[in-house]
Coordinates of C-alpha atoms in Angstrom, one line a residue:
M1 CA 150.8 -1.2 218.4
S2 CA 150.1 0.1 221.8
I3 CA 147.8 -0.2 224.6
L4 CA 145.6 2.9 223.4
D5 CA 145.3 1.0 219.9
I6 CA 144.6 -2.8 221.4
L7 CA 142.1 -0.5 223.7
T8 CA 140.7 1.0 220.7
I9 CA 139.5 -2.4 219.1
V10 CA 138.4 -3.7 222.2
L11 CA 135.6 -0.9 222.5
L12 CA 135.1 -0.6 219.0
T13 CA 134.3 -4.4 219.3
I14 CA 132.1 -4.0 222.5
G15 CA 130.2 -1.1 220.6
V16 CA 129.6 -3.5 217.5
L17 CA 128.6 -6.5 219.8
C18 CA 126.0 -4.2 221.7
A19 CA 124.6 -3.2 218.8
G20 CA 124.1 -6.4 217.2
L21 CA 122.8 -7.8 220.8
A22 CA 120.4 -4.7 220.3
F23 CA 118.2 -7.4 218.0
S24 CA 118.1 -9.9 219.9
K25 CA 113.8 -9.9 220.7
R26 CA 113.5 -8.3 217.0
G27 CA 113.6 -12.3 215.1
K28 CA 110.5 -13.4 215.9
N29 CA 109.9 -15.7 213.0
M30 CA 111.8 -17.2 209.5
T31 CA 110.8 -14.2 207.5
S32 CA 112.2 -11.9 210.1
F33 CA 115.4 -13.5 210.8
F34 CA 116.5 -14.6 207.5
A35 CA 115.4 -11.6 205.2
A36 CA 114.6 -9.0 207.6
G37 CA 110.6 -8.9 206.9
G38 CA 111.4 -8.8 203.7
A39 CA 111.4 -5.0 204.6
V40 CA 115.4 -3.6 204.5
P41 CA 115.9 -0.3 203.1
W42 CA 117.5 -0.7 199.9
Q43 CA 120.5 1.8 201.2
M44 CA 121.3 -0.5 204.5
S45 CA 121.3 -3.9 202.4
G46 CA 123.7 -2.2 199.5
L47 CA 126.0 -1.3 202.3
S48 CA 125.6 -4.5 204.1
L49 CA 126.2 -6.4 200.6
F50 CA 129.3 -3.6 199.8
M51 CA 130.9 -4.9 202.9
G52 CA 130.1 -8.4 203.0
F53 CA 131.7 -8.8 199.8
H54 CA 135.4 -7.8 200.8
S55 CA 137.4 -8.8 203.5
A56 CA 141.4 -8.5 205.2
G57 CA 142.3 -9.7 201.6
T58 CA 141.1 -6.4 200.2
F59 CA 144.2 -4.6 202.1
V60 CA 146.7 -7.6 201.7
V61 CA 146.0 -9.0 198.5
W62 CA 145.1 -6.3 196.4
G63 CA 147.0 -3.9 198.8
S64 CA 150.1 -5.8 197.7
V65 CA 149.3 -5.4 193.9
A66 CA 148.9 -1.6 194.6
Y67 CA 152.5 -1.3 196.1
L68 CA 153.9 -3.7 193.3
Y69 CA 152.0 -2.6 190.1
G70 CA 150.1 0.5 190.8
W71 CA 146.8 1.4 189.0
V72 CA 146.2 -1.8 188.2
S73 CA 144.9 -2.7 191.6
I74 CA 142.2 -0.1 190.9
T75 CA 141.2 -1.2 187.7
I76 CA 140.6 -4.7 188.8
Q77 CA 138.2 -3.6 191.5
W78 CA 136.1 -1.5 189.1
T79 CA 135.0 -4.9 187.7
M80 CA 133.4 -4.9 190.7
A81 CA 131.3 -1.7 190.0
I82 CA 130.4 -2.9 186.4
A83 CA 129.5 -6.5 188.1
G84 CA 127.1 -4.4 190.8
L85 CA 125.8 -2.7 187.8
L86 CA 124.9 -5.6 186.0
V87 CA 123.6 -7.7 188.6
G88 CA 121.6 -4.5 189.5
C89 CA 119.8 -4.3 186.0
L90 CA 119.2 -7.6 185.5
I91 CA 120.1 -10.6 188.2
A92 CA 118.8 -8.9 191.2
P93 CA 115.0 -8.0 190.2
R94 CA 115.0 -11.4 188.5
W95 CA 115.8 -12.8 192.6
H96 CA 113.5 -10.5 194.0
R97 CA 110.6 -11.9 191.6
T98 CA 111.0 -15.1 193.2
G99 CA 110.3 -14.7 196.5
A100 CA 112.3 -17.3 197.8
L101 CA 113.6 -17.0 201.5
T102 CA 116.9 -18.9 200.1
V103 CA 118.4 -20.3 196.9
A104 CA 117.9 -23.8 198.3
E105 CA 114.2 -22.8 198.4
Y106 CA 114.3 -21.5 195.2
I107 CA 116.4 -24.6 193.4
N108 CA 114.0 -27.0 194.9
K109 CA 111.0 -25.8 193.5
R110 CA 112.7 -24.7 189.7
L111 CA 114.5 -28.0 189.7
G112 CA 113.6 -30.1 192.3
V113 CA 114.1 -31.9 195.9
F114 CA 117.3 -33.9 194.2
T115 CA 118.9 -31.3 192.8
Q116 CA 118.5 -28.7 195.9
K117 CA 120.0 -31.5 198.2
I118 CA 123.3 -31.6 196.3
Y119 CA 123.6 -27.9 195.7
T120 CA 123.0 -27.4 199.8
Y121 CA 125.1 -30.2 200.9
L122 CA 127.9 -28.7 198.2
F123 CA 127.2 -24.7 199.8
L124 CA 127.5 -25.7 203.5
F125 CA 130.7 -27.7 202.7
I126 CA 132.6 -25.0 200.8
S127 CA 130.8 -22.4 203.0
L128 CA 132.3 -24.2 206.0
F129 CA 136.0 -23.4 204.4
L130 CA 135.5 -20.2 203.3
T131 CA 134.0 -19.1 206.8
A132 CA 136.9 -20.6 208.6
S133 CA 139.2 -18.3 205.6
F134 CA 137.8 -15.6 206.6
L135 CA 138.3 -15.9 210.2
Y136 CA 141.9 -17.2 210.1
P137 CA 144.0 -14.1 208.5
V138 CA 141.9 -11.4 210.2
A139 CA 143.1 -13.6 213.5
K140 CA 146.4 -13.9 212.0
I141 CA 146.5 -9.7 211.5
V142 CA 145.0 -9.2 215.5
E143 CA 148.2 -11.6 216.2
V144 CA 150.9 -10.1 214.5
S145 CA 149.9 -6.1 215.5
T146 CA 149.2 -7.0 219.4
G147 CA 150.9 -9.9 219.9
F148 CA 148.1 -12.3 221.4
D149 CA 148.1 -15.9 221.2
L150 CA 146.4 -16.9 217.7
N151 CA 144.3 -19.8 218.6
L152 CA 142.8 -16.9 221.4
C153 CA 142.2 -14.3 218.7
I154 CA 140.3 -17.1 216.5
V155 CA 138.0 -18.3 219.5
L156 CA 137.6 -14.6 220.8
L157 CA 136.4 -13.5 216.7
G158 CA 134.4 -16.4 216.6
I159 CA 132.9 -15.6 219.7
F160 CA 132.2 -12.4 218.8
C161 CA 130.5 -13.1 215.1
I162 CA 128.6 -16.4 216.6
L163 CA 126.9 -14.1 219.0
Y164 CA 125.3 -11.5 217.5
V165 CA 124.2 -13.5 214.6
S166 CA 122.5 -16.0 216.4
V167 CA 120.6 -13.8 218.6
G168 CA 119.9 -10.6 215.9
G169 CA 119.8 -12.5 212.3
L170 CA 120.2 -10.3 209.7
W171 CA 118.8 -7.0 211.1
A172 CA 121.5 -7.5 213.3
V173 CA 124.1 -8.9 210.2
V174 CA 122.8 -5.5 208.1
S175 CA 123.0 -3.0 211.0
T176 CA 126.6 -4.1 212.1
D177 CA 127.4 -3.9 209.1
I178 CA 126.7 -0.5 208.2
L179 CA 128.3 0.6 211.7
Q180 CA 131.8 -1.8 210.6
C181 CA 131.3 0.3 206.9
I182 CA 131.7 3.5 209.4
I183 CA 134.5 2.5 211.3
L184 CA 136.5 1.9 208.0
T185 CA 135.4 5.1 206.3
A186 CA 136.5 6.7 209.4
A187 CA 140.2 5.1 209.4
L188 CA 140.4 6.1 205.6
I189 CA 139.3 9.6 206.3
I190 CA 142.1 10.0 208.3
V191 CA 145.1 8.1 206.8
I192 CA 144.9 9.0 203.6
P193 CA 145.5 12.9 204.2
L194 CA 148.1 11.8 206.2
S195 CA 149.6 9.6 203.5
I196 CA 149.4 12.1 201.0
E197 CA 151.4 14.3 203.3
R198 CA 153.6 11.8 204.3
V199 CA 155.2 11.7 200.6
D200 CA 155.3 15.5 200.4
G201 CA 151.9 15.8 197.8
I202 CA 149.9 14.2 195.2
T203 CA 152.4 15.8 192.5
N204 CA 155.6 14.4 194.3
F205 CA 154.0 11.1 194.3
I206 CA 153.2 11.0 190.6
T207 CA 156.8 12.5 190.0
Q208 CA 158.3 9.8 191.6
A209 CA 156.3 6.9 190.5
S210 CA 157.4 5.0 187.5
A211 CA 155.3 6.2 184.3
S212 CA 154.1 2.5 184.3
F213 CA 152.9 2.7 187.9
F214 CA 149.4 4.3 186.5
D215 CA 148.9 2.1 183.5
L216 CA 145.5 0.4 183.6
T217 CA 146.6 -3.2 182.7
N218 CA 150.4 -4.8 183.2
A219 CA 151.6 -8.2 181.5
E220 CA 150.7 -9.9 184.9
Y221 CA 147.1 -8.6 185.0
T222 CA 146.5 -8.4 181.1
L223 CA 143.4 -7.1 179.7
T224 CA 141.8 -10.5 178.9
F225 CA 142.2 -11.2 182.6
I226 CA 140.4 -8.1 183.4
I227 CA 137.2 -9.0 181.3
A228 CA 136.9 -12.6 182.5
F229 CA 137.5 -11.2 186.3
G230 CA 135.0 -8.7 185.5
I231 CA 132.5 -11.7 184.4
Y232 CA 133.5 -13.9 187.4
N233 CA 132.6 -10.9 189.7
T234 CA 129.2 -10.7 188.0
I235 CA 128.2 -14.0 188.1
F236 CA 129.7 -14.5 192.0
L237 CA 127.7 -11.5 192.9
G238 CA 124.4 -13.0 191.2
G239 CA 124.5 -16.3 192.5
N240 CA 126.1 -16.1 195.9
W241 CA 124.0 -17.3 197.8
A242 CA 124.7 -14.7 200.9
Y243 CA 124.8 -11.9 198.8
V244 CA 121.2 -13.2 197.1
Q245 CA 119.9 -12.5 200.5
R246 CA 120.6 -8.5 200.1
Y247 CA 118.5 -8.4 197.0
T248 CA 115.2 -10.6 198.3
C249 CA 115.3 -8.8 201.9
V250 CA 113.7 -5.2 200.6
R251 CA 110.6 -4.5 199.5
S252 CA 110.4 -4.4 196.0
E253 CA 112.6 -5.0 192.4
A254 CA 112.7 -1.7 191.9
D255 CA 114.7 -1.7 195.3
S256 CA 116.7 -4.7 194.9
R257 CA 118.1 -3.1 191.8
K258 CA 119.0 0.3 193.9
V259 CA 121.1 -2.3 196.0
G260 CA 123.0 -3.3 193.0
W261 CA 123.7 0.3 191.8
L262 CA 124.5 1.1 195.0
F263 CA 127.0 -1.1 195.4
A264 CA 128.4 -0.4 191.8
A265 CA 128.4 3.5 192.9
L266 CA 130.5 2.6 196.1
Y267 CA 133.0 0.3 194.4
V268 CA 133.7 3.2 191.6
V269 CA 135.0 5.6 194.3
N270 CA 136.4 3.3 197.1
P271 CA 138.9 1.2 195.2
I272 CA 141.1 4.5 194.9
L273 CA 141.1 5.4 198.5
W274 CA 141.7 2.1 199.4
M275 CA 144.6 1.6 197.0
L276 CA 145.6 5.3 197.7
P277 CA 148.0 4.2 200.7
P278 CA 149.8 1.3 199.5
M279 CA 150.6 3.1 196.3
L280 CA 151.8 5.9 198.3
Y281 CA 154.0 3.7 200.5
H282 CA 155.7 2.1 197.0
V283 CA 157.2 5.6 197.2
C284 CA 158.5 5.8 200.5
N285 CA 160.1 2.2 200.8
S286 CA 160.2 0.8 197.3
S287 CA 162.3 -2.3 198.4
L288 CA 159.8 -4.8 199.5
G289 CA 159.4 -8.1 198.0
I290 CA 156.5 -9.9 196.8
L291 CA 155.5 -11.5 200.4
E292 CA 156.7 -8.4 201.8
S293 CA 154.5 -6.1 200.3
E294 CA 151.2 -8.2 201.6
G295 CA 152.0 -5.8 204.5
A296 CA 152.2 -2.7 202.6
Y297 CA 149.0 -1.1 203.6
L298 CA 149.9 -1.9 207.5
M299 CA 153.1 -0.7 207.2
M300 CA 151.6 3.0 205.7
C301 CA 149.2 3.4 208.7
M302 CA 151.9 2.5 211.3
E303 CA 154.6 5.1 209.4
V304 CA 152.0 8.1 209.5
L305 CA 148.6 7.1 211.7
P306 CA 149.1 8.5 215.9
K307 CA 148.5 6.1 218.7
G308 CA 144.7 5.1 219.1
I309 CA 144.2 6.1 215.7
L310 CA 146.2 2.7 214.4
G311 CA 143.7 0.7 216.4
L312 CA 141.2 2.5 214.3
M313 CA 142.3 1.3 211.0
M314 CA 143.0 -2.0 212.3
G315 CA 139.7 -2.4 213.6
G316 CA 138.2 -1.4 210.1
M317 CA 140.3 -3.8 208.9
I318 CA 139.2 -6.7 211.4
F319 CA 135.5 -5.7 210.9
A320 CA 135.5 -5.7 207.2
T321 CA 136.5 -9.5 207.3
T322 CA 134.0 -10.3 210.4
S323 CA 131.3 -8.9 208.4
A324 CA 131.9 -11.1 204.6
M325 CA 132.0 -14.1 207.8
N326 CA 128.8 -13.1 209.3
S327 CA 126.7 -13.0 206.1
K328 CA 127.9 -16.6 205.4
L329 CA 126.8 -17.5 208.8
N330 CA 123.8 -16.0 208.6
I331 CA 122.8 -17.6 205.1
A332 CA 123.9 -21.3 206.0
S333 CA 122.3 -21.3 208.9
G334 CA 118.9 -20.5 206.8
V335 CA 119.9 -23.2 204.5
I336 CA 120.1 -25.6 207.4
T337 CA 116.7 -24.7 209.1
N338 CA 114.6 -23.4 206.0
D339 CA 115.9 -26.3 203.9
I340 CA 116.9 -29.2 205.7
F341 CA 115.5 -28.9 209.6
K342 CA 112.2 -27.9 208.4
R343 CA 111.7 -30.6 205.5
L344 CA 112.7 -33.1 207.8
R345 CA 109.6 -31.7 210.6
P346 CA 107.3 -29.7 208.3
E347 CA 104.6 -29.1 211.4
S348 CA 107.0 -27.1 213.3
S349 CA 106.0 -24.1 215.0
D350 CA 107.9 -20.7 214.8
K351 CA 109.5 -20.6 218.4
T352 CA 111.1 -24.2 217.1
L353 CA 112.3 -23.1 213.7
M354 CA 113.8 -20.3 215.4
L355 CA 115.5 -22.3 218.1
S356 CA 117.0 -24.0 215.4
A357 CA 118.3 -21.1 213.4
R358 CA 119.8 -20.0 216.3
L359 CA 121.5 -23.3 217.5
S360 CA 122.2 -24.2 213.7
T361 CA 124.2 -20.7 213.9
I362 CA 126.0 -21.7 216.8
A363 CA 127.2 -24.9 215.6
F364 CA 128.0 -24.0 212.0
G365 CA 129.9 -21.3 213.6
I366 CA 132.0 -23.4 216.2
A367 CA 132.3 -25.7 213.0
S368 CA 134.5 -23.1 211.6
V369 CA 136.3 -21.9 214.5
F370 CA 137.6 -25.6 214.7
L371 CA 138.7 -25.2 211.2
A372 CA 140.5 -22.3 211.6
L373 CA 142.6 -23.5 214.3
M374 CA 143.4 -26.4 212.5
I375 CA 144.5 -24.3 209.2
P376 CA 148.4 -24.1 210.8
H377 CA 148.3 -27.7 211.0
M378 CA 147.4 -28.1 207.6
G379 CA 150.1 -26.1 205.8
G380 CA 148.7 -23.8 203.0
V381 CA 145.3 -24.5 203.0
V382 CA 144.0 -21.3 203.1
N383 CA 145.7 -20.7 199.6
V384 CA 144.0 -23.6 198.2
V385 CA 140.7 -22.4 200.0
I386 CA 140.9 -19.5 198.2
S387 CA 142.0 -21.5 194.6
L388 CA 139.0 -23.7 195.4
A389 CA 136.4 -20.6 195.4
A390 CA 137.7 -18.8 192.6
L391 CA 137.1 -22.7 190.8
T392 CA 134.2 -23.3 192.1
G393 CA 132.5 -19.5 191.7
V394 CA 131.2 -20.0 188.1
P395 CA 130.0 -23.8 188.0
L396 CA 128.4 -23.2 191.0
Y397 CA 126.2 -20.5 190.7
L398 CA 126.0 -19.5 187.1
P399 CA 123.8 -23.0 186.2
V400 CA 121.2 -21.8 188.6
V401 CA 121.3 -17.8 187.7
W402 CA 120.9 -19.1 184.1
T403 CA 117.6 -20.7 184.9
L404 CA 116.2 -17.4 186.3
F405 CA 116.0 -16.4 182.7
S406 CA 115.6 -20.0 180.9
K407 CA 112.6 -22.0 181.3
R408 CA 114.4 -25.2 179.6
Q409 CA 117.2 -25.7 181.6
T410 CA 116.4 -29.2 183.8
S411 CA 117.8 -30.6 186.6
Y412 CA 120.4 -32.6 184.5
S413 CA 121.4 -29.9 182.4
V414 CA 122.4 -27.7 185.5
L415 CA 124.0 -30.6 187.6
T416 CA 126.1 -31.6 184.1
A417 CA 127.3 -28.5 183.7
M418 CA 128.1 -27.7 187.2
F419 CA 130.1 -31.1 187.6
L420 CA 131.5 -31.2 184.3
S421 CA 132.9 -27.5 185.1
L422 CA 133.9 -28.4 188.5
F423 CA 136.2 -31.3 187.4
I424 CA 137.7 -29.3 184.2
N425 CA 138.6 -26.5 186.6
G426 CA 140.2 -29.0 189.4
Y427 CA 141.9 -31.1 186.7
F428 CA 143.9 -28.4 185.3
K429 CA 144.7 -27.0 188.6
F430 CA 146.1 -30.2 190.5
I431 CA 146.1 -32.9 188.4
N432 CA 147.6 -31.6 185.1
P433 CA 150.4 -29.7 186.4
V434 CA 151.8 -33.1 188.5
L435 CA 151.1 -35.8 185.5
F436 CA 152.5 -33.2 182.6
N437 CA 154.4 -30.4 184.2
F438 CA 152.4 -28.0 182.9
S439 CA 150.0 -25.1 184.7
L440 CA 147.9 -22.6 183.3
N441 CA 149.2 -18.9 184.2
R442 CA 146.9 -16.3 186.2
T443 CA 145.1 -15.3 183.1
E444 CA 144.4 -19.0 181.1
E445 CA 142.9 -20.2 184.5
M446 CA 140.5 -17.1 185.0
V447 CA 139.5 -17.6 181.6
L448 CA 138.4 -21.4 181.6
G449 CA 137.2 -21.1 184.5
V450 CA 134.5 -18.6 183.7
A451 CA 134.3 -19.5 179.6
F452 CA 133.7 -23.7 180.0
P453 CA 130.8 -23.5 182.1
I454 CA 129.2 -20.9 179.7
I455 CA 130.0 -23.1 176.7
C456 CA 128.4 -25.8 178.5
M457 CA 124.8 -23.9 179.2
T458 CA 125.0 -22.3 176.0
V459 CA 125.3 -25.5 174.7
F460 CA 122.0 -27.1 176.5
E461 CA 120.0 -24.1 176.1
I462 CA 120.3 -24.5 172.4
Y463 CA 119.7 -27.9 172.7
F464 CA 116.6 -27.6 174.1
L465 CA 115.8 -24.8 171.8
I466 CA 116.2 -26.6 168.7
R467 CA 113.8 -30.0 170.7
G468 CA 111.1 -27.0 171.5
Q469 CA 112.1 -28.8 175.1
I470 CA 110.4 -26.6 178.2
S471 CA 111.5 -27.9 181.6
G472 CA 109.0 -30.0 183.1
M473 CA 109.1 -28.3 186.3
Y474 CA 108.6 -24.7 185.2
I475 CA 105.0 -24.4 185.1
S476 CA 104.6 -25.9 188.6
Y477 CA 107.4 -23.4 189.8
K478 CA 106.0 -20.3 187.9
I479 CA 102.8 -20.9 189.5
W480 CA 105.0 -20.6 193.2
E481 CA 106.7 -17.8 191.9
D482 CA 102.8 -16.3 190.9
G483 CA 102.1 -17.0 194.4
N484 CA 105.0 -15.6 196.3
Q485 CA 104.1 -12.5 194.2
E486 CA 100.2 -12.5 195.2
K487 CA 101.3 -12.5 199.1
R488 CA 104.0 -10.0 198.9
N489 CA 101.1 -7.6 197.0
Q490 CA 98.3 -8.3 199.6
I491 CA 101.1 -6.7 202.4
S492 CA 98.3 -5.4 205.2
D493 CA 98.8 -1.9 206.8
Q494 CA 99.7 -3.8 210.1
N495 CA 102.8 -5.2 208.3
I496 CA 103.9 -1.9 206.6
L497 CA 103.8 -0.1 210.1
E498 CA 105.7 -2.6 211.9
A499 CA 108.2 -2.7 208.7
K500 CA 108.7 1.0 209.3
K501 CA 109.3 0.5 212.8
E502 CA 112.0 -2.3 212.2
N503 CA 113.8 0.3 209.9
K504 CA 113.5 3.2 212.6
Y505 CA 114.7 0.7 215.1
S506 CA 117.3 -0.4 212.8
L507 CA 118.7 3.6 212.0
R508 CA 118.5 4.5 215.7
I509 CA 120.8 1.6 216.9
I510 CA 122.8 2.3 213.9
G511 CA 122.5 6.6 215.1
Y512 CA 123.6 5.4 218.6
G513 CA 126.7 3.2 217.0
V514 CA 128.0 6.6 214.9
V515 CA 127.8 8.8 218.1
F516 CA 129.5 6.2 220.1
I517 CA 132.1 5.7 217.1
G518 CA 132.6 9.7 217.0
L519 CA 133.2 9.9 220.6
A520 CA 135.9 7.1 220.5
I521 CA 137.8 9.1 217.3
F522 CA 137.1 12.5 219.2
V523 CA 138.8 11.6 222.6
L524 CA 141.6 9.6 220.6
G525 CA 142.3 13.2 219.0
L526 CA 142.5 15.1 222.1
L527 CA 144.7 12.4 223.3
S528 CA 147.2 12.4 219.7
P529 CA 150.5 14.2 220.1
F530 CA 149.8 15.7 216.5
Y531 CA 146.8 16.2 213.8
K532 CA 144.6 17.0 217.4
I533 CA 142.4 19.6 215.4
F534 CA 142.0 17.2 212.3
V535 CA 141.3 13.9 214.3
A536 CA 138.9 15.6 216.7
G537 CA 137.1 17.4 214.1
T538 CA 136.7 14.0 212.3
G539 CA 135.3 12.5 215.4
T540 CA 132.8 15.5 216.0
A541 CA 131.7 15.1 212.4
F542 CA 130.7 11.7 212.6
I543 CA 129.2 12.7 216.4
L544 CA 126.8 15.5 214.6
L545 CA 125.7 12.5 211.7
G546 CA 125.2 9.8 214.6
L547 CA 123.0 12.4 216.5
A548 CA 120.9 13.4 213.4
L549 CA 120.3 9.8 212.9
V550 CA 119.0 9.2 216.3
K551 CA 116.8 12.5 216.0
R552 CA 115.5 11.4 212.6
N553 CA 114.4 7.9 213.7
S554 CA 113.0 8.4 217.4
L555 CA 110.0 6.6 218.4
K556 CA 107.9 10.1 217.8
S557 CA 108.6 9.9 214.1
V558 CA 107.5 6.7 213.8
V559 CA 104.3 7.1 214.9
E560 CA 103.8 10.9 213.1
G561 CA 104.8 8.9 209.5

């Protein structure tokens, strides 16, 4: 990687950081800091959800599958589009209706304090490892690409995320997510046509690739796996605490549906764009083994991108991962402040709660950085963490999502289903192979992880139905939920005006950010030894888009609106 590439990454990082810090004075209370005042436009929330859902693993893991097996990598990711559609139709509006600031608050009202405590501590523990697992791979990419010390990369990236999440809250996270999406999109717009040109066109690519390269499924990723993975994604997308934030921070149930539908639409188109470069690289070089294939995406970029633009692509991959990390930092801080600190000190003022929110973001971030620094000394812990995430996804989130639609489920049924499912999944993943030298294959593991929790909850539902039993906490919960709806319906004109101002301000900051990104691409195009007009033209298009956003969301337009 050249000095120009490194300079590009540094400048983009500074630009995104400045955009996040621009929200330092916007979070005045808990609702503003963790839910953006419940006024985020659904388009912004949907893009933020989209960016928060993928990381460097999208390019490394699925890029490897795309290189080795072809179109099946796109089929796998299309299950996320179906998941988004189902979540948008069913789960997202139900979460919005609860009026809860965090999932932990909902669990407290629906299932009781004891269940909330167990879920809260489990969530924070798992989130700590997941946040570190997001941070480590992207730091590794930076280390390999630049030659910088790995520990230095981890610390600097950690500070980068902690700074603007602790200062700007959810508005900063959502707005910088969109800028990061713009950077990634700009890089893809440039790399895809250059990659196609490298293999002498799509027709030549189709001719040279084997027929099985375009199969929707294969022996490794069967139709049964695809279906189970789709169910897993639906539950994970609908129940993950950081993603639930994106459904509850918008104005209405209708908007929360659109968040899921936008996510689905993006996951119909983008997997094709993402997976095309590593698929094309298979024609350029088909000799990579399984381990080497994890770098296929980056190898194609290095093959075709001019100096500076490679840094743009690297920046997009880095920001895709930090986006996922930022969401976890913000929601973890929300759980610590709203569901632990506030319970211990219920009389705390908004100022005290905001201080707690920022300090908890910093503390959780530092702990994640420390854990990421320890990963090289733990040996293979990233794979273990990723396995744990897959194993805990459905057992942890399904029982709570189920209670959104059932008045019968109780604290006992939810905890029993969760712990029993975690035990069964953990047993077949880690214990059974050691004791009996027998392990499940990829499809069997996915089916077990999805099916067993569903069976547990179904058995409890049928049992309660036969007995005619309704949860003892359901009536008090419904009163609380109805009260939240009344508060939401009694929003004053002043609050509506404030929400418009927040939206305009956020979009204006995004506009300035897009102009900055466009200028960077335009300059890189002028400096490029080839493809000057194409790269500079792409930069010009983003400059015009950014200026249009700034003009449309000027202070004058707020007053006129």
